[in-house]
Each structure stands twice: as structure tokens, then as C-alpha cells.
Amino acid sequence: FVEDDHPAYYPLDAPEVLLTPEDTVHYQVSSPEADGEWAALFPPGGGFMRLGPEGRPFVLTLYHQLHCLDRIRQAIGEKHTTQHVHHCFNYLRQLVLCEADSTLERPLHWQAADSESAYPSGERMCTDWEHVYEIAAANHEATAGRFR
């Protein structure tokens, strides 16, 4: 692939999975386990893939999004520069707008005080991110050491 001569999307054919958003003790901002838990979200190669006969590098948007969330998490603990965090906030803002999710949710402040759900919209259908992880990991393994 040269310049803009490349596909816009990687053909995943990933199945959908059900996600019920919920609070978790994992993926905290600064727990002793946080860095390792966040790092485990990324496949070998960090979500970068080599495509085409010349092995042109691309990153799957999923992993750019996760990278930005992780940088913001680290910035809360002052581990990264303001410029990088600004990029990540702006990038995630644009992606939220791009998705324009029209799921109806009740605002948290309208819920009963004893409500067990902090995620009033309930279950969501999502692309199977584990399938995407496997594809990115397989690409990294197949191209590791072949390109600079």
C-alpha cells in the first residue's frame, strides 16, 4: 500500500458479543495491578498490523482508543505530557461523535438512590474484541522481524 492506496477497514468478520456494562475492581487508575491489567488489553505488537507486500504499518482503531484511555489514566497520575493527553481527549471525543450511539439511557441522577445499576441502558451488542485481539496477535506473529 502506498499513500492513500489502502483499505479503510480491516476485514474482520468478527462476531457480536453481549456486553452488560458494570463497575469492576479491575482497570483502576492507580492500583498496583492497573498497569498490568491495561497492558493485557493489547495484543503482541500493541494492535499495530503490517499489511500489503511492503508490510505497511497500521493500527486498529480499537487499540488507538484503548491507548488513549490508558494515557489519560496515566496522566491522572502525571506520567505523560499534556500534549499527548490533549491528543487523546480530542481523539476520543471525535470517536464518540462518530459513533453517535442513540441508545436511550436514564441519567444517573434520575435513578433511585438504591438502584443497583450504574449503567441504566443494560446489555449492548458489541463486536467481539477478543476476536480482534486474536487477529492482531496473529498478524504480529506472522510479520514480526520481516519489516522495519
Short mmCIF file of C-alpha atoms in Angstrom, two decimals:
data_model
loop_
_atom_site.label_atom_id
_atom_site.label_comp_id
_atom_site.label_asym_id
_atom_site.label_seq_id
_atom_site.Cartn_x
_atom_site.Cartn_y
_atom_site.Cartn_z
CA PHE A 1 0.00 0.00 0.00
CA VAL A 2 1.29 3.45 -0.91
CA GLU A 3 -0.01 6.78 0.41
CA ASP A 4 -3.84 6.64 0.39
CA ASP A 5 -3.94 3.38 -1.56
CA HIS A 6 -5.13 1.12 1.25
CA PRO A 7 -8.44 -0.19 2.57
CA ALA A 8 -10.26 1.97 5.11
CA TYR A 9 -11.14 -1.02 7.29
CA TYR A 10 -9.50 -4.32 8.10
CA PRO A 11 -11.91 -7.13 7.14
CA LEU A 12 -12.56 -8.77 10.50
CA ASP A 13 -15.76 -10.75 10.09
CA ALA A 14 -15.91 -10.59 13.89
CA PRO A 15 -18.99 -11.96 15.63
CA GLU A 16 -21.03 -9.85 18.01
CA VAL A 17 -20.99 -10.48 21.75
CA LEU A 18 -23.26 -9.29 24.52
CA LEU A 19 -21.83 -6.76 26.98
CA THR A 20 -23.50 -5.75 30.21
CA PRO A 21 -21.64 -2.65 31.44
CA GLU A 22 -20.82 -2.85 35.12
CA ASP A 23 -18.44 -1.49 37.70
CA THR A 24 -15.34 -3.57 38.33
CA VAL A 25 -12.37 -3.62 40.68
CA HIS A 26 -10.17 -4.09 37.60
CA TYR A 27 -8.69 -1.43 35.30
CA GLN A 28 -8.33 1.13 38.06
CA VAL A 29 -6.41 4.36 37.64
CA SER A 30 -3.56 3.67 40.04
CA SER A 31 -3.93 0.31 41.76
CA PRO A 32 -0.83 -1.91 41.92
CA GLU A 33 -2.41 -4.12 39.26
CA ALA A 34 -3.56 -1.31 36.94
CA ASP A 35 -0.57 -1.12 34.58
CA GLY A 36 -0.59 -4.88 34.02
CA GLU A 37 -4.35 -5.08 33.53
CA TRP A 38 -4.33 -2.25 30.99
CA ALA A 39 -1.31 -3.74 29.19
CA ALA A 40 -3.10 -7.10 28.91
CA LEU A 41 -5.80 -5.45 26.78
CA PHE A 42 -3.26 -5.07 23.96
CA PRO A 43 -2.16 -7.97 21.74
CA PRO A 44 1.51 -8.53 20.91
CA GLY A 45 2.56 -5.58 18.78
CA GLY A 46 0.17 -3.24 20.58
CA GLY A 47 -2.55 -3.51 17.94
CA PHE A 48 -0.26 -2.44 15.11
CA MET A 49 -0.56 -4.57 11.99
CA ARG A 50 1.66 -4.90 8.92
CA LEU A 51 -0.31 -5.04 5.68
CA GLY A 52 0.43 -5.27 1.98
CA PRO A 53 3.53 -6.53 0.20
CA GLU A 54 5.75 -3.92 1.86
CA GLY A 55 4.34 -4.51 5.35
CA ARG A 56 2.98 -1.00 5.77
CA PRO A 57 2.16 -0.35 9.45
CA PHE A 58 -1.38 0.42 10.54
CA VAL A 59 -3.04 0.44 13.95
CA LEU A 60 -6.55 -0.84 14.52
CA THR A 61 -8.74 1.99 15.82
CA LEU A 62 -9.79 -0.16 18.78
CA TYR A 63 -6.21 -0.13 20.06
CA HIS A 64 -5.68 3.58 19.41
CA GLN A 65 -8.80 4.21 21.51
CA LEU A 66 -7.56 1.94 24.31
CA HIS A 67 -4.11 3.55 24.12
CA CYS A 68 -5.68 6.98 24.60
CA LEU A 69 -7.75 5.82 27.55
CA ASP A 70 -4.61 4.33 29.09
CA ARG A 71 -2.64 7.57 28.52
CA ILE A 72 -5.41 9.58 30.15
CA ARG A 73 -5.39 7.11 33.06
CA GLN A 74 -1.64 7.57 33.40
CA ALA A 75 -1.93 11.36 33.07
CA ILE A 76 -4.12 11.44 36.13
CA GLY A 77 -1.00 10.20 37.90
CA GLU A 78 1.12 12.67 35.88
CA LYS A 79 3.00 10.02 33.91
CA HIS A 80 2.57 11.67 30.49
CA THR A 81 2.72 15.05 28.82
CA THR A 82 -0.19 17.42 28.42
CA GLN A 83 0.16 17.42 24.61
CA HIS A 84 -0.28 13.64 24.39
CA VAL A 85 -3.26 13.70 26.77
CA HIS A 86 -4.82 16.56 24.79
CA HIS A 87 -4.49 14.47 21.62
CA CYS A 88 -6.15 11.52 23.34
CA PHE A 89 -9.08 13.51 24.71
CA ASN A 90 -9.68 15.10 21.30
CA TYR A 91 -9.37 11.75 19.52
CA LEU A 92 -11.85 10.03 21.86
CA ARG A 93 -14.26 12.97 21.64
CA GLN A 94 -14.30 12.66 17.86
CA LEU A 95 -14.86 8.90 18.00
CA VAL A 96 -17.78 9.29 20.39
CA LEU A 97 -19.28 11.75 17.92
CA CYS A 98 -18.56 9.39 15.03
CA GLU A 99 -20.41 6.51 16.69
CA ALA A 100 -23.36 8.76 17.62
CA ASP A 101 -24.81 5.99 19.79
CA SER A 102 -28.56 6.52 20.06
CA THR A 103 -29.16 4.06 22.90
CA LEU A 104 -31.59 5.60 25.38
CA GLU A 105 -30.25 5.88 28.93
CA ARG A 106 -31.73 7.37 32.06
CA PRO A 107 -29.36 9.90 33.62
CA LEU A 108 -27.75 8.57 36.78
CA HIS A 109 -29.18 11.40 38.89
CA TRP A 110 -32.70 10.32 37.88
CA GLN A 111 -32.27 6.80 39.20
CA ALA A 112 -33.48 5.73 42.59
CA ALA A 113 -30.82 6.06 45.27
CA ASP A 114 -30.92 2.32 45.88
CA SER A 115 -30.58 1.43 42.20
CA GLU A 116 -28.03 -1.34 41.67
CA SER A 117 -27.20 -0.34 38.10
CA ALA A 118 -24.83 2.48 37.29
CA TYR A 119 -25.43 1.57 33.63
CA PRO A 120 -29.15 2.03 33.01
CA SER A 121 -29.08 1.05 29.34
CA GLY A 122 -28.44 -2.59 30.19
CA GLU A 123 -26.88 -5.03 27.76
CA ARG A 124 -25.26 -3.97 24.50
CA MET A 125 -24.30 -5.85 21.35
CA CYS A 126 -20.62 -5.30 20.63
CA THR A 127 -18.03 -6.50 18.17
CA ASP A 128 -16.13 -9.40 19.74
CA TRP A 129 -12.96 -7.61 20.87
CA GLU A 130 -11.28 -10.93 21.72
CA HIS A 131 -11.62 -11.93 18.05
CA VAL A 132 -10.00 -8.63 17.04
CA TYR A 133 -7.20 -9.28 19.59
CA GLU A 134 -6.54 -12.72 18.06
CA ILE A 135 -6.38 -11.30 14.52
CA ALA A 136 -3.96 -8.54 15.56
CA ALA A 137 -1.79 -11.01 17.50
CA ALA A 138 -1.69 -13.41 14.53
CA ASN A 139 -0.67 -10.57 12.20
CA HIS A 140 2.11 -9.53 14.58
CA GLU A 141 3.39 -13.10 14.81
CA ALA A 142 3.28 -13.56 11.03
CA THR A 143 5.11 -10.32 10.26
CA ALA A 144 7.48 -9.94 13.24
CA GLY A 145 11.02 -9.38 12.04
CA ARG A 146 10.04 -9.13 8.36
CA PHE A 147 9.69 -5.35 8.20
CA ARG A 148 11.36 -2.34 9.76
#
